[in-house]
Coordinates of C-alpha atoms in Angstrom, one line a residue:
M1 CA 12.2 -5.9 -7.4
P2 CA 9.2 -3.5 -8.1
G3 CA 10.0 -1.0 -10.8
S4 CA 12.1 -3.5 -12.7
G5 CA 9.4 -4.3 -15.2
D6 CA 9.4 -8.0 -14.1
F7 CA 5.9 -7.9 -12.6
R8 CA 2.6 -8.7 -14.1
P9 CA 0.1 -5.8 -14.1
F10 CA -1.8 -5.8 -10.8
R11 CA -5.2 -6.0 -12.7
E12 CA -4.0 -9.3 -14.2
V13 CA -3.2 -10.6 -10.7
L14 CA -6.5 -9.5 -9.4
A15 CA -8.3 -11.3 -12.2
E16 CA -6.8 -14.6 -11.1
L17 CA -7.4 -14.2 -7.3
D18 CA -10.7 -16.1 -7.3
A19 CA -9.1 -19.1 -9.0
A20 CA -6.1 -18.9 -6.7
F21 CA -8.4 -19.1 -3.6
A22 CA -10.5 -22.0 -5.0
Q23 CA -9.6 -24.2 -2.0
A24 CA -10.9 -21.7 0.6
K25 CA -14.1 -23.1 2.0
R26 CA -17.3 -21.1 1.7
P27 CA -18.5 -20.4 5.3
T28 CA -21.8 -21.8 6.5
R29 CA -22.0 -19.3 9.4
I30 CA -20.3 -16.1 10.3
D31 CA -20.1 -15.1 14.0
A32 CA -20.7 -11.4 14.6
C33 CA -21.5 -9.0 17.4
P34 CA -25.3 -8.6 17.4
C35 CA -24.9 -5.0 18.5
C36 CA -22.8 -4.1 15.4
T37 CA -24.1 -6.4 12.7
T38 CA -27.6 -7.4 11.6
A39 CA -28.8 -10.9 10.8
E40 CA -29.6 -9.6 7.3
E41 CA -26.0 -8.4 6.8
V42 CA -24.7 -11.9 7.6
A43 CA -27.4 -13.7 5.6
V44 CA -26.5 -11.9 2.4
L45 CA -22.8 -13.0 2.7
L46 CA -23.9 -16.6 3.0
S47 CA -26.5 -16.5 0.3
K48 CA -24.2 -15.9 -2.7
P49 CA -20.9 -17.3 -4.1
R50 CA -18.2 -14.7 -3.4
R51 CA -17.9 -13.8 -7.1
M52 CA -21.5 -12.6 -7.0
L53 CA -21.0 -10.4 -3.9
G54 CA -20.9 -6.7 -4.7
A55 CA -19.4 -3.8 -2.8
D56 CA -22.6 -3.1 -0.9
D57 CA -22.7 -6.7 0.2
L58 CA -19.1 -6.8 1.5
Q59 CA -18.6 -3.3 2.8
H60 CA -19.6 -3.9 6.4
Y61 CA -17.8 -7.2 6.5
A62 CA -14.6 -5.7 5.0
T63 CA -14.8 -2.9 7.6
S64 CA -15.5 -5.2 10.6
S65 CA -13.7 -8.5 9.9
M66 CA -11.4 -9.7 12.6
T67 CA -12.8 -7.2 15.0
T68 CA -16.5 -7.4 15.6
M69 CA -17.3 -9.9 12.8
G70 CA -15.9 -13.0 11.3
S71 CA -12.9 -15.2 11.7
A72 CA -9.6 -15.9 9.8
A73 CA -11.2 -18.8 8.0
D74 CA -14.1 -16.8 6.5
L75 CA -11.9 -13.8 5.8
R76 CA -9.7 -16.1 3.8
Y77 CA -12.7 -17.1 1.7
F78 CA -13.8 -13.5 1.1
T79 CA -10.4 -12.0 0.6
P80 CA -10.1 -12.4 -3.2
R81 CA -13.4 -10.6 -3.8
I82 CA -12.6 -7.9 -1.2
L83 CA -9.2 -7.2 -2.8
E84 CA -10.7 -7.3 -6.3
L85 CA -13.4 -4.7 -5.3
C86 CA -10.9 -2.7 -3.3
H87 CA -8.3 -2.4 -6.1
T88 CA -10.7 -1.7 -8.9
G89 CA -12.3 1.2 -7.1
A90 CA -15.7 -0.5 -6.6
L91 CA -15.2 -0.6 -2.8
N92 CA -14.3 2.9 -1.6
W93 CA -14.7 2.1 2.1
P94 CA -13.0 0.8 4.1
D95 CA -9.6 2.4 3.3
I96 CA -7.0 -0.1 2.0
E97 CA -5.0 0.4 5.2
I98 CA -7.9 -1.2 7.1
V99 CA -8.3 -4.1 4.6
Y100 CA -4.6 -5.0 4.8
D101 CA -4.5 -4.7 8.6
H102 CA -7.3 -7.2 8.8
L103 CA -5.2 -9.6 6.7
R104 CA -2.4 -9.2 9.2
R105 CA -4.8 -10.0 12.0
A106 CA -5.9 -13.1 10.2
D107 CA -2.2 -14.2 9.7
W108 CA -2.5 -14.3 5.9
K109 CA 1.1 -15.4 5.6
S110 CA 0.1 -18.8 6.9
W111 CA -2.5 -19.2 4.1
P112 CA -1.8 -21.4 1.1
E113 CA -2.6 -18.4 -1.0
A114 CA 0.1 -16.2 0.6
G115 CA 2.2 -16.2 -2.5
V116 CA -0.5 -14.6 -4.7
I117 CA -1.2 -11.9 -2.1
T118 CA 2.5 -11.1 -2.0
E119 CA 2.5 -11.0 -5.8
L120 CA -0.4 -8.6 -5.8
M121 CA 1.3 -6.3 -3.2
D122 CA 4.4 -6.2 -5.3
A123 CA 2.4 -5.6 -8.5
L124 CA 0.6 -2.7 -6.9
W125 CA 3.9 -1.1 -5.8
D126 CA 5.3 -1.7 -9.3
D127 CA 2.4 0.4 -10.6
V128 CA 3.5 3.2 -8.3
L129 CA 7.0 3.1 -9.7
T130 CA 5.9 2.9 -13.4
E131 CA 2.7 4.9 -13.7
Y132 CA 1.9 8.5 -12.7
P133 CA -0.6 8.9 -11.3
A134 CA -0.7 5.3 -10.0
F135 CA -4.0 3.6 -9.4
E136 CA -3.5 3.6 -5.6
D137 CA -2.2 6.6 -3.7
P138 CA 1.5 5.7 -2.8
A139 CA 1.2 7.1 0.8
A140 CA -1.9 5.0 1.4
L141 CA -0.5 1.9 -0.3
L142 CA 2.8 2.1 1.5
C143 CA 1.0 2.3 4.8
A144 CA -1.3 -0.6 3.8
L145 CA 1.7 -2.8 3.0
G146 CA 3.2 -1.8 6.3
R147 CA 0.0 -2.9 8.1
A148 CA 0.1 -6.3 6.4
A149 CA 3.8 -7.1 6.4
D150 CA 6.7 -7.1 8.8
S151 CA 8.8 -4.9 6.6
V152 CA 8.5 -2.3 3.8
A153 CA 12.2 -2.1 3.2
P154 CA 12.1 -3.7 -0.3
Y155 CA 9.5 -1.1 -1.4
L156 CA 11.6 1.8 -0.1
T157 CA 14.7 0.4 -1.7
S158 CA 13.0 0.1 -5.1
W159 CA 11.6 3.6 -4.7
S160 CA 15.1 5.0 -3.9
R161 CA 16.4 3.9 -7.2
L162 CA 14.3 6.7 -8.8
E163 CA 14.8 5.1 -12.3
T164 CA 11.4 6.2 -13.7
S165 CA 9.7 9.6 -14.0
A166 CA 6.7 8.1 -12.1
A167 CA 8.9 7.2 -9.1
I168 CA 10.3 10.8 -9.1
H169 CA 6.8 12.3 -9.3
H170 CA 5.4 10.2 -6.6
L171 CA 8.4 10.8 -4.2
R172 CA 7.9 14.6 -4.6
D173 CA 4.2 14.3 -3.9
F174 CA 4.7 12.0 -0.9
L175 CA 7.3 14.3 0.7
I176 CA 5.2 17.4 0.1
D177 CA 1.8 16.1 1.0
D178 CA 2.2 13.1 3.3
V179 CA 5.3 13.8 5.4
A180 CA 5.8 16.2 8.3
L181 CA 8.7 17.4 10.5
R182 CA 8.0 16.4 14.1
H183 CA 10.5 16.6 17.0
G184 CA 13.3 17.1 14.5
A185 CA 12.6 14.2 12.3
L186 CA 10.5 13.6 9.2
V187 CA 7.6 11.2 9.7
P188 CA 4.7 9.9 7.5
T189 CA 1.4 11.6 8.5
N190 CA -1.0 8.8 7.5
A191 CA -3.0 8.1 10.6
F192 CA -3.2 4.4 9.9
W193 CA 0.5 3.8 10.6
D194 CA 1.4 1.9 13.7
P195 CA 4.2 4.1 15.2
T196 CA 5.4 1.2 17.3
G197 CA 5.8 -1.2 14.3
N198 CA 8.9 -2.0 12.3
P199 CA 7.5 -0.8 9.0
H200 CA 6.9 2.7 10.4
S201 CA 10.4 2.8 11.9
E202 CA 11.8 1.8 8.5
V203 CA 10.0 4.7 6.8
V204 CA 11.2 7.1 9.4
R205 CA 14.8 6.0 9.0
W206 CA 14.5 6.1 5.2
L207 CA 13.1 9.7 5.3
N208 CA 15.9 10.9 7.5
S209 CA 18.8 9.0 6.1
K210 CA 21.6 10.6 4.0
G211 CA 21.3 7.6 1.7
T212 CA 17.9 8.8 0.5
R213 CA 19.3 12.3 -0.1
Q214 CA 22.2 10.8 -2.0
A215 CA 19.8 8.7 -4.1
I216 CA 18.2 12.0 -5.2
D217 CA 21.7 13.4 -5.9
R218 CA 22.4 10.5 -8.2
A219 CA 19.1 10.9 -10.0
F220 CA 20.1 14.5 -10.8
T221 CA 23.0 13.3 -12.7
R222 CA 20.9 10.9 -14.9
T223 CA 18.4 13.4 -16.3
T224 CA 18.3 16.7 -18.2
D225 CA 14.5 16.9 -18.1
A226 CA 13.7 20.3 -16.5
E227 CA 10.5 19.1 -14.9
L228 CA 12.1 16.1 -13.3
L229 CA 15.0 18.2 -12.1
E230 CA 12.6 20.6 -10.4
L231 CA 10.8 17.7 -8.7
L232 CA 14.0 16.3 -7.5
A233 CA 15.1 19.7 -6.1
E234 CA 11.7 20.0 -4.3
S235 CA 12.2 16.5 -2.8
H236 CA 15.8 17.4 -1.8
D237 CA 14.5 20.6 -0.1
V238 CA 12.2 18.6 2.1
L239 CA 14.8 16.0 3.1
T240 CA 17.5 18.4 4.0
V241 CA 15.5 20.2 6.7
V242 CA 16.6 17.5 9.2
D243 CA 20.3 17.9 8.6
A244 CA 21.8 21.3 8.9
D245 CA 25.2 20.0 8.0
S246 CA 24.1 18.3 4.7
R247 CA 25.8 19.0 1.5
P248 CA 24.4 22.0 -0.6
K249 CA 21.4 20.8 -2.5
P250 CA 21.8 20.3 -6.2
G251 CA 21.1 23.3 -8.3
R252 CA 17.7 23.8 -9.8
P253 CA 17.5 23.8 -13.6
S254 CA 18.1 27.2 -15.1
G255 CA 15.5 29.0 -17.3

């Protein structure tokens, strides 16, 4: 489970992606909408091995794949390089939510390399739970994982453990900056969420459940650090707005 310390650093997984995708065939052509993509943009993708492609080369493809450009087969070939550029900061557009949604459209779980993609996703979430600030913004990453997968429940469960200061910091930031009260319920505000999808429903249930508030209560009993206690109290304040009958929130640290 992410946060347990059992995961390789995500940068280590990234460094091995190209080798893991060694069997993915290099495309000899890429179909694209002529109104949206120039012949030159396609040609550069076909002219170099994927390891030689830079962010400028792949930006348009990464934005348009599985919509107006490309197929699942060629996305499989380019995926290791796209993910490497994306999660090292070299590719600052498209947003990671779009990148992972394209993986879903390509049915990445059917690929022979699905295991290493899952490992990368878990390693990225482990970084959220063990490093503050994390490399990826937790709100964006959680949404991206929700675009790629059928469930984010394991990530929410690991976050609820609140066993690290990073997890506590990120929860507070997420609740303050990336959650809003709408129609009597807390919901994530990232515009890339699919509100009809199961991952979105899981996050909404998690935000509004007594179990999440109780997890914060338990975290209060495990620390005497004044800063962490304050962060936990702020998180509790956000979560209790949806339940007028909830227990009194834990006391803030004195002094």
